[in-house]
Short mmCIF file of C-alpha atoms and ligand atoms in Angstrom, two decimals:
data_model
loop_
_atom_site.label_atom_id
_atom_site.label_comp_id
_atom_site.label_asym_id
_atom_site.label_seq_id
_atom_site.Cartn_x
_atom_site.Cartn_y
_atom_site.Cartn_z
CA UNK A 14 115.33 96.75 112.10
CA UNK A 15 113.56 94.55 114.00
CA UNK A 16 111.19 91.64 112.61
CA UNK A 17 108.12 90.45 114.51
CA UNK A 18 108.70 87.86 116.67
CA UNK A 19 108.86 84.29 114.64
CA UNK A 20 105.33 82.07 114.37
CA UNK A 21 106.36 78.42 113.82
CA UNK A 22 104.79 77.13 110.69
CA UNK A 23 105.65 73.23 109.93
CA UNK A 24 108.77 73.01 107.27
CA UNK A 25 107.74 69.88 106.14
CA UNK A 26 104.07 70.18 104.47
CA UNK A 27 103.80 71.80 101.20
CA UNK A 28 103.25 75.49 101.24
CA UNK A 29 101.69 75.61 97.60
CA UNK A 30 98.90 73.47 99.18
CA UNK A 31 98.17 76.15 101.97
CA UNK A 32 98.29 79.57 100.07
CA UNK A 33 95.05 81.16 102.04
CA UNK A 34 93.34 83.65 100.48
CA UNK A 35 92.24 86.87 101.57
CA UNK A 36 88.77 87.84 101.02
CA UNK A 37 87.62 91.35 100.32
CA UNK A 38 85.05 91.99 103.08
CA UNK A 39 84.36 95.63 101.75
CA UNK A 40 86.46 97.87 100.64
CA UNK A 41 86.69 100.92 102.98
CA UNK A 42 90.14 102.38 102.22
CA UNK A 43 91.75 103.76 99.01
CA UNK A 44 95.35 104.49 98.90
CA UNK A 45 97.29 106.52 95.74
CA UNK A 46 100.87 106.34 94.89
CA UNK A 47 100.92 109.37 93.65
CA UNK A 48 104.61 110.04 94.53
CA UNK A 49 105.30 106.69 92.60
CA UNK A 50 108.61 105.27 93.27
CA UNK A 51 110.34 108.92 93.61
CA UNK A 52 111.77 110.72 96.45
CA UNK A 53 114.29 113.00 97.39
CA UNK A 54 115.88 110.48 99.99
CA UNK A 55 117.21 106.64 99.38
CA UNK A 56 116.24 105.32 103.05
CA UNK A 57 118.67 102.14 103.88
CA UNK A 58 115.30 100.50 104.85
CA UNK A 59 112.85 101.62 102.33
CA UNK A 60 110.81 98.32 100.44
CA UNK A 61 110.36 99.54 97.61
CA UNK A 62 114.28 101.27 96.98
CA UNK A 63 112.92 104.62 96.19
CA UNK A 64 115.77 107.38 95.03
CA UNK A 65 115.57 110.48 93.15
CA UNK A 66 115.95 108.32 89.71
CA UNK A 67 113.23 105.55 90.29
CA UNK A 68 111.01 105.89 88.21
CA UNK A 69 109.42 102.33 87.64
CA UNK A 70 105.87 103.71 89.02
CA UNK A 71 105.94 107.30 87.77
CA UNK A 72 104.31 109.79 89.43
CA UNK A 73 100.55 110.03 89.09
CA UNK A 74 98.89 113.03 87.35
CA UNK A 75 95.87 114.52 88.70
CA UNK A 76 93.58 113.20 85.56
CA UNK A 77 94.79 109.70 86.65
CA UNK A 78 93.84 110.62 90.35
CA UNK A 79 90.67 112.03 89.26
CA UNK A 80 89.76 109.08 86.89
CA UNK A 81 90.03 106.63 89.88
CA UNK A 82 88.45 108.78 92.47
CA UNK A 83 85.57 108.69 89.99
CA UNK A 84 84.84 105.44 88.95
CA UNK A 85 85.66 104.12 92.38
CA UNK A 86 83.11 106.61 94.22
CA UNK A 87 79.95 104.47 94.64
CA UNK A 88 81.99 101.48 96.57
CA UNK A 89 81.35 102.84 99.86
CA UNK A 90 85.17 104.03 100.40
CA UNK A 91 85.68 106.24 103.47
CA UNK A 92 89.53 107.36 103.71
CA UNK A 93 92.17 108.08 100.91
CA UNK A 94 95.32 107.87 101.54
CA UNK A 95 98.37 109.31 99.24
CA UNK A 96 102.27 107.88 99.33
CA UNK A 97 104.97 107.74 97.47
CA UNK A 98 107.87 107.83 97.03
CA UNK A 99 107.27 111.51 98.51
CA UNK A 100 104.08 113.20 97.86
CA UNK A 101 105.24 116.57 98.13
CA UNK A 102 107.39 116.14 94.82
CA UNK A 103 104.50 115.93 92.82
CA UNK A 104 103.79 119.30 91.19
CA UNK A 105 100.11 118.90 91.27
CA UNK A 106 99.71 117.70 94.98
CA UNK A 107 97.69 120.70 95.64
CA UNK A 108 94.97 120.10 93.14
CA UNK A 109 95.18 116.20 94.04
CA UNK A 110 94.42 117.45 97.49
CA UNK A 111 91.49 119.16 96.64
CA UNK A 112 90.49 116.49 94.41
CA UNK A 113 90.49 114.10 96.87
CA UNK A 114 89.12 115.90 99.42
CA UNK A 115 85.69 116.65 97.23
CA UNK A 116 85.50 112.78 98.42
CA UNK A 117 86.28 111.92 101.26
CA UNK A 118 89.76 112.74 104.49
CA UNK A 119 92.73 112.46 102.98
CA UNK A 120 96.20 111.31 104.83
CA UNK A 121 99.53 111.75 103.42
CA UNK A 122 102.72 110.01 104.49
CA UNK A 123 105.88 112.14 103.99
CA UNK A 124 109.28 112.00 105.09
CA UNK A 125 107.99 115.95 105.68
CA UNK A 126 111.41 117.58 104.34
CA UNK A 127 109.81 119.59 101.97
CA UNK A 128 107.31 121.56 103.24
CA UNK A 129 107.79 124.76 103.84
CA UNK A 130 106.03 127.60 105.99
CA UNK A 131 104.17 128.77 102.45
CA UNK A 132 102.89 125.04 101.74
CA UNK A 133 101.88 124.37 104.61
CA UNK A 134 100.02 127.84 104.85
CA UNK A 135 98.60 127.10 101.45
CA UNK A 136 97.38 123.50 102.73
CA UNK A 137 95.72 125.42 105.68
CA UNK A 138 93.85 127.45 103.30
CA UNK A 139 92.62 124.27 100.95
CA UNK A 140 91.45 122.77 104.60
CA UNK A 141 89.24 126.05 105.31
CA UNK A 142 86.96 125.59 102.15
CA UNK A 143 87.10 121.61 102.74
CA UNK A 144 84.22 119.45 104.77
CA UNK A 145 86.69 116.63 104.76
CA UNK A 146 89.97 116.63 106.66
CA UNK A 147 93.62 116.49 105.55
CA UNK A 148 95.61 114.30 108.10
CA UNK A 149 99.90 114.06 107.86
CA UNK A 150 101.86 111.48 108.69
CA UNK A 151 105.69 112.47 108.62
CA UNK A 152 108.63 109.83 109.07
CA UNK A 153 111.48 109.65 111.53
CA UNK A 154 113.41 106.20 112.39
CA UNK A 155 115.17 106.94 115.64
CA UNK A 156 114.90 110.52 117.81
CA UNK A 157 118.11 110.93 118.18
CA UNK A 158 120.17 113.16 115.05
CA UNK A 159 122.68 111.02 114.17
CA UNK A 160 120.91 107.65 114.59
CA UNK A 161 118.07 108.55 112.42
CA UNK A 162 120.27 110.30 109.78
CA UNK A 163 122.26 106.93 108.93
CA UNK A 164 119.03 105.67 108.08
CA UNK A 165 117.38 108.11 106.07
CA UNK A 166 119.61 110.57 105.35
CA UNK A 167 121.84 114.01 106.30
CA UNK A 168 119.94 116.83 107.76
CA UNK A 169 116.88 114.70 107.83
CA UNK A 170 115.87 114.80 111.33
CA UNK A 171 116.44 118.75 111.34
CA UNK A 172 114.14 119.06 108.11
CA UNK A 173 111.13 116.69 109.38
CA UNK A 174 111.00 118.41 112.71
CA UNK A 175 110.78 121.69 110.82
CA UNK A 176 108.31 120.09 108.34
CA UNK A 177 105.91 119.07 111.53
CA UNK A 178 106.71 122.44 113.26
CA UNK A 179 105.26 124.20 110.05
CA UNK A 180 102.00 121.68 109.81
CA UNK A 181 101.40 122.13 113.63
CA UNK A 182 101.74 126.01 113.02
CA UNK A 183 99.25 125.94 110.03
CA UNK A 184 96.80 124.34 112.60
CA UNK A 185 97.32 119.86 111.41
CA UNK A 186 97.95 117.80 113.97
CA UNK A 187 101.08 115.35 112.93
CA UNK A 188 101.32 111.46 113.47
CA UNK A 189 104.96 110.60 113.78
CA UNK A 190 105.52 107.24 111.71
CA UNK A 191 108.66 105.14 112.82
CA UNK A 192 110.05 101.64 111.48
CA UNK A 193 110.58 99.51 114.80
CA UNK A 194 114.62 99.01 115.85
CA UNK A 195 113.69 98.37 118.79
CA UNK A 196 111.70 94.67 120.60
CA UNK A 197 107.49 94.99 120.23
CA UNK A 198 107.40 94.47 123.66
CA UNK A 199 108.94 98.02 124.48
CA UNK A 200 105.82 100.04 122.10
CA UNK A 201 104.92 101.48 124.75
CA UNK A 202 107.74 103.01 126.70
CA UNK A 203 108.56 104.10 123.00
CA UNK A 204 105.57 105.56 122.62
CA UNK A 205 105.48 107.85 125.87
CA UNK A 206 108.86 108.64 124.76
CA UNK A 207 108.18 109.82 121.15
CA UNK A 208 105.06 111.87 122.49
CA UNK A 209 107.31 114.01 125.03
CA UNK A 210 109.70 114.22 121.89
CA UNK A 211 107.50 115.97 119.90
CA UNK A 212 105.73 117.94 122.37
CA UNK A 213 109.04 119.41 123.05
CA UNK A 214 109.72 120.66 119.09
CA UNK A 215 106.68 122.33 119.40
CA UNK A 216 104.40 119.53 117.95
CA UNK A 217 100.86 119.62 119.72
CA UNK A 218 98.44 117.01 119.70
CA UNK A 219 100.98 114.88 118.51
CA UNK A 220 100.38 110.85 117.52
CA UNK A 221 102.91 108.28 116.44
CA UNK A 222 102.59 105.15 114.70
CA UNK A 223 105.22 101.93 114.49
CA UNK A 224 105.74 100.11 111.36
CA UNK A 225 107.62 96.53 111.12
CA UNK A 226 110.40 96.60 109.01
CA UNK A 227 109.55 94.06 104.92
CA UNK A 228 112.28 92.19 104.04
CA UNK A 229 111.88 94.02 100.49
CA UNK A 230 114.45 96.74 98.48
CA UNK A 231 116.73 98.35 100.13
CA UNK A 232 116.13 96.30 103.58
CA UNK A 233 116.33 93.19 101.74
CA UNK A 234 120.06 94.42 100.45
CA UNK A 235 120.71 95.47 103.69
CA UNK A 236 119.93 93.50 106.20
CA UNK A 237 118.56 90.21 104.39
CA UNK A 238 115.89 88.73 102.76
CA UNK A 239 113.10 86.01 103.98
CA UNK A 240 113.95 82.82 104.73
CA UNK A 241 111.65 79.91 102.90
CA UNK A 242 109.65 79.15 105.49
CA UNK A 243 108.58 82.48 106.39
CA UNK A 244 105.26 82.03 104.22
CA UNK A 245 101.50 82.50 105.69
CA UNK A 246 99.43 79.08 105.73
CA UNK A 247 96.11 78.61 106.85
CA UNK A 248 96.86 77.65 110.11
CA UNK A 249 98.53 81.41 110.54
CA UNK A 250 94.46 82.24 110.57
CA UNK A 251 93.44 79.55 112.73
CA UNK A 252 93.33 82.09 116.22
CA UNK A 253 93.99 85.06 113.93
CA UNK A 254 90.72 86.81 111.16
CA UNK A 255 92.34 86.47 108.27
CA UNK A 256 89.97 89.91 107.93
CA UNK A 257 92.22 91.82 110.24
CA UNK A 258 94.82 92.06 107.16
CA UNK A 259 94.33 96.16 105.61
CA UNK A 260 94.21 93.40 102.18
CA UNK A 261 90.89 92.56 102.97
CA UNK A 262 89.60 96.37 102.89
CA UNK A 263 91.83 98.43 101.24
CA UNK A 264 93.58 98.61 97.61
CA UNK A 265 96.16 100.52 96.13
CA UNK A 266 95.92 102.59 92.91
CA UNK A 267 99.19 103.67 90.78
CA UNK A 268 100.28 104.80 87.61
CA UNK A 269 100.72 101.75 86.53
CA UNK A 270 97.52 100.07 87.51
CA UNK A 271 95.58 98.78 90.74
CA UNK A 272 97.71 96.91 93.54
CA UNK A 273 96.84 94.80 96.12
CA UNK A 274 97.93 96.84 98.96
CA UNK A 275 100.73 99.83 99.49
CA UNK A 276 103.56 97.10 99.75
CA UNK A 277 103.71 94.75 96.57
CA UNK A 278 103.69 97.64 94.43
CA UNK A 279 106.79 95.94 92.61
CA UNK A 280 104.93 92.74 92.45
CA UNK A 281 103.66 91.72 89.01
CA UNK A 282 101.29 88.88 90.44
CA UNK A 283 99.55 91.51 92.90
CA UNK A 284 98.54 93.85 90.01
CA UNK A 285 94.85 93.03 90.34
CA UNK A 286 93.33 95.41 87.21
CA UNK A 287 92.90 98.55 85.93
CA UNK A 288 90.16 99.99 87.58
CA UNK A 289 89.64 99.63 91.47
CA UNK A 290 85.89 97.65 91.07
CA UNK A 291 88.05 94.83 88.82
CA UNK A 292 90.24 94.57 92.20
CA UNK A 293 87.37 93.37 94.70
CA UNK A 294 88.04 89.62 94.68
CA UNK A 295 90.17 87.30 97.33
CA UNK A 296 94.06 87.43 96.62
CA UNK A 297 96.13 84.98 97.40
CA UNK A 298 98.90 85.66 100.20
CA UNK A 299 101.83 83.92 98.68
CA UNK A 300 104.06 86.49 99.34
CA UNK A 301 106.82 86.06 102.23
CA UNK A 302 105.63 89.98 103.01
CA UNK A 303 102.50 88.73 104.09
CA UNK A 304 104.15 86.57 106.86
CA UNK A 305 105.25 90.51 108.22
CA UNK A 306 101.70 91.66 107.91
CA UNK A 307 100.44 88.35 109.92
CA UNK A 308 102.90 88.25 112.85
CA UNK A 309 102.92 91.44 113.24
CA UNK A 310 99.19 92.50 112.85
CA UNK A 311 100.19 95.51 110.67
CA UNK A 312 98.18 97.89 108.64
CA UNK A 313 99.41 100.73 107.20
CA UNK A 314 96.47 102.87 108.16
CA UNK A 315 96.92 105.56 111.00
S1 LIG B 417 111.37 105.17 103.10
FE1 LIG B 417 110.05 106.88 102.45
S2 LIG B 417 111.36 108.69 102.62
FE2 LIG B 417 112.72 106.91 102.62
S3 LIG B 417 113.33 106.59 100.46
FE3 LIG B 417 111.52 105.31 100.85
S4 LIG B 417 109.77 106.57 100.26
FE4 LIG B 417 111.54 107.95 100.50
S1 LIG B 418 101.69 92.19 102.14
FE1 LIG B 418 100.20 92.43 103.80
S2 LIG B 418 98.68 93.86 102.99
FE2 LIG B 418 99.87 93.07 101.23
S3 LIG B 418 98.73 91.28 100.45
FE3 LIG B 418 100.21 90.52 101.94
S4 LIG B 418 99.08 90.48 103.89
FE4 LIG B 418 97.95 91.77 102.50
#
């Protein structure tokens, strides 16, 4: 994987001194884990070492989805957005959908291996009797077969093409999400590149999206962890809004309680309440993830 290119930040002053904080300018995106921490795959990159057995956040039951999307309805939030683990192992995603939907789009990220040609019929049929839409975002880390596969899995790249050839057919268009092996500076030739890609598996419309690679999990084990010094400091905001950061608008709601955002989710010190409203206050970005977030200008969001 590749990291976003290094920012210097002086060794020598005291990081504990230069914590910044990152204020909550209005909260405008909720995300739900309501895959948790389990999925059919165990991705060599994945940040938060998700496998068919991890169940530290379970997943989350449609009264649990329901209960947030209710007491979080009058502050002003426009998209949802559901992850995992894998969403489509939850055996009320259906009803979660149409839960969700009664508020607002809904986007789900998916590694896309289970859907089928009946789920994604029966998705098209929730989306008919639906104001708001349902948006898919289905992972692939390299389009060639055997490249991605060492990543994320055997039969993998077969079963998300399929996956986005049954979406397409049931009338969604499909983002293609990707975790960057290659420099920042080639996006673009990447991009053109993953377009034709899926054009040519019968994809239309199609969108991608890069993600940089945390330092967290299974990445962490794998390729290593952050050095010291990659910390966020004021400075890091000086020629930079500190606002840009999906922190500052978004929050993340699990079985286990409200996060700061869809990647400290194994964090205890970024568990910010119970209920979303207890959530809307400045959070301090002590974590070496946040570095990521700040040289790379990241957000999770499509
Ligand atoms: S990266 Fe995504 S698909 Fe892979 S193990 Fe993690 S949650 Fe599952
Ligand atoms: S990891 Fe990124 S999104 Fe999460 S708190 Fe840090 S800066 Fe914000």
């Amino acid at each position: 994987m590749k990291l976003a290119p290094h920012i210097p930040i002086p060794e020598k002053e005291p990081v504990i001194a230069k914590i910044p904080e990152v204020p909550m300018a209005g909260l405008d995106t909720l995300w739900l884990q309501i895959g948790g921490t389990v999925c059919n795959l165990t991705c060599t990159h994945c940040f938060i070492s998700c496998t068919p057995q991890n169940h530290n956040h379970p997943l989350m039951t449609l009264a649990q989805v329901r209960q947030h999307l209710e007491e979080s309805k009058h502050l002003g939030i426009k998209d949802y957005y559901i992850t995992g683990g894998e969403v489509f192992l939850n055996p009320e995603l259906l009803e979660i959908y149409e839960a969700i939907l009664a508020y607002g789009p809904c986007t789900s990220l998916t590694n896309g291996m289970l859907i089928s040609k009946e789920k994604a019929q029966a998705l098209a049929e929730l989306q008919a009797r639906s104001k708001n839409k349902l948006h898919f975002r289905v992972s692939l880390d390299s389009l060639d077969e055997k490249e991605n596969d060492a990543i994320r899995g055997r039969n993998c790249f077969k079963l998300a093409l399929r996956g986005m050839r049954y979406l397409a057919e049931a009338g969604f268009p499909t983002h293609l999400t990707m975790v960057r092996s290659w420099d920042e500076d080639d996006d673009p030739a990447m991009e053109t590149k993953a377009l034709a890609f899926m054009r040519e598996h019968g994809v239309p419309n199609p969108q991608v999206k890069f993600l940089p690679g945390f330092l967290l999990g299974e990445l962490a084990e794998n390729e290593r962890e952050y050095h010291p010094n990659e910390r966020v400091t004021e400075q890091c905001f000086e020629n930079f809004p500190i606002t840009n950061l999906q922190c500052s608008s978004s929050r993340m709601v699990t079985a286990k309680g409200v996060y700061v955002c869809p990647i400290l989710i194994e964090e205890e010190p970024a568990r910010m309440g119970d209920t979303v409203e207890e959530t809307l206050r400045p959070f301090p970005l002590y974590h070496s993830a946040c570095y990521t977030c700040r040289v790379s200008g990241m957000s999770c969001k499509s």
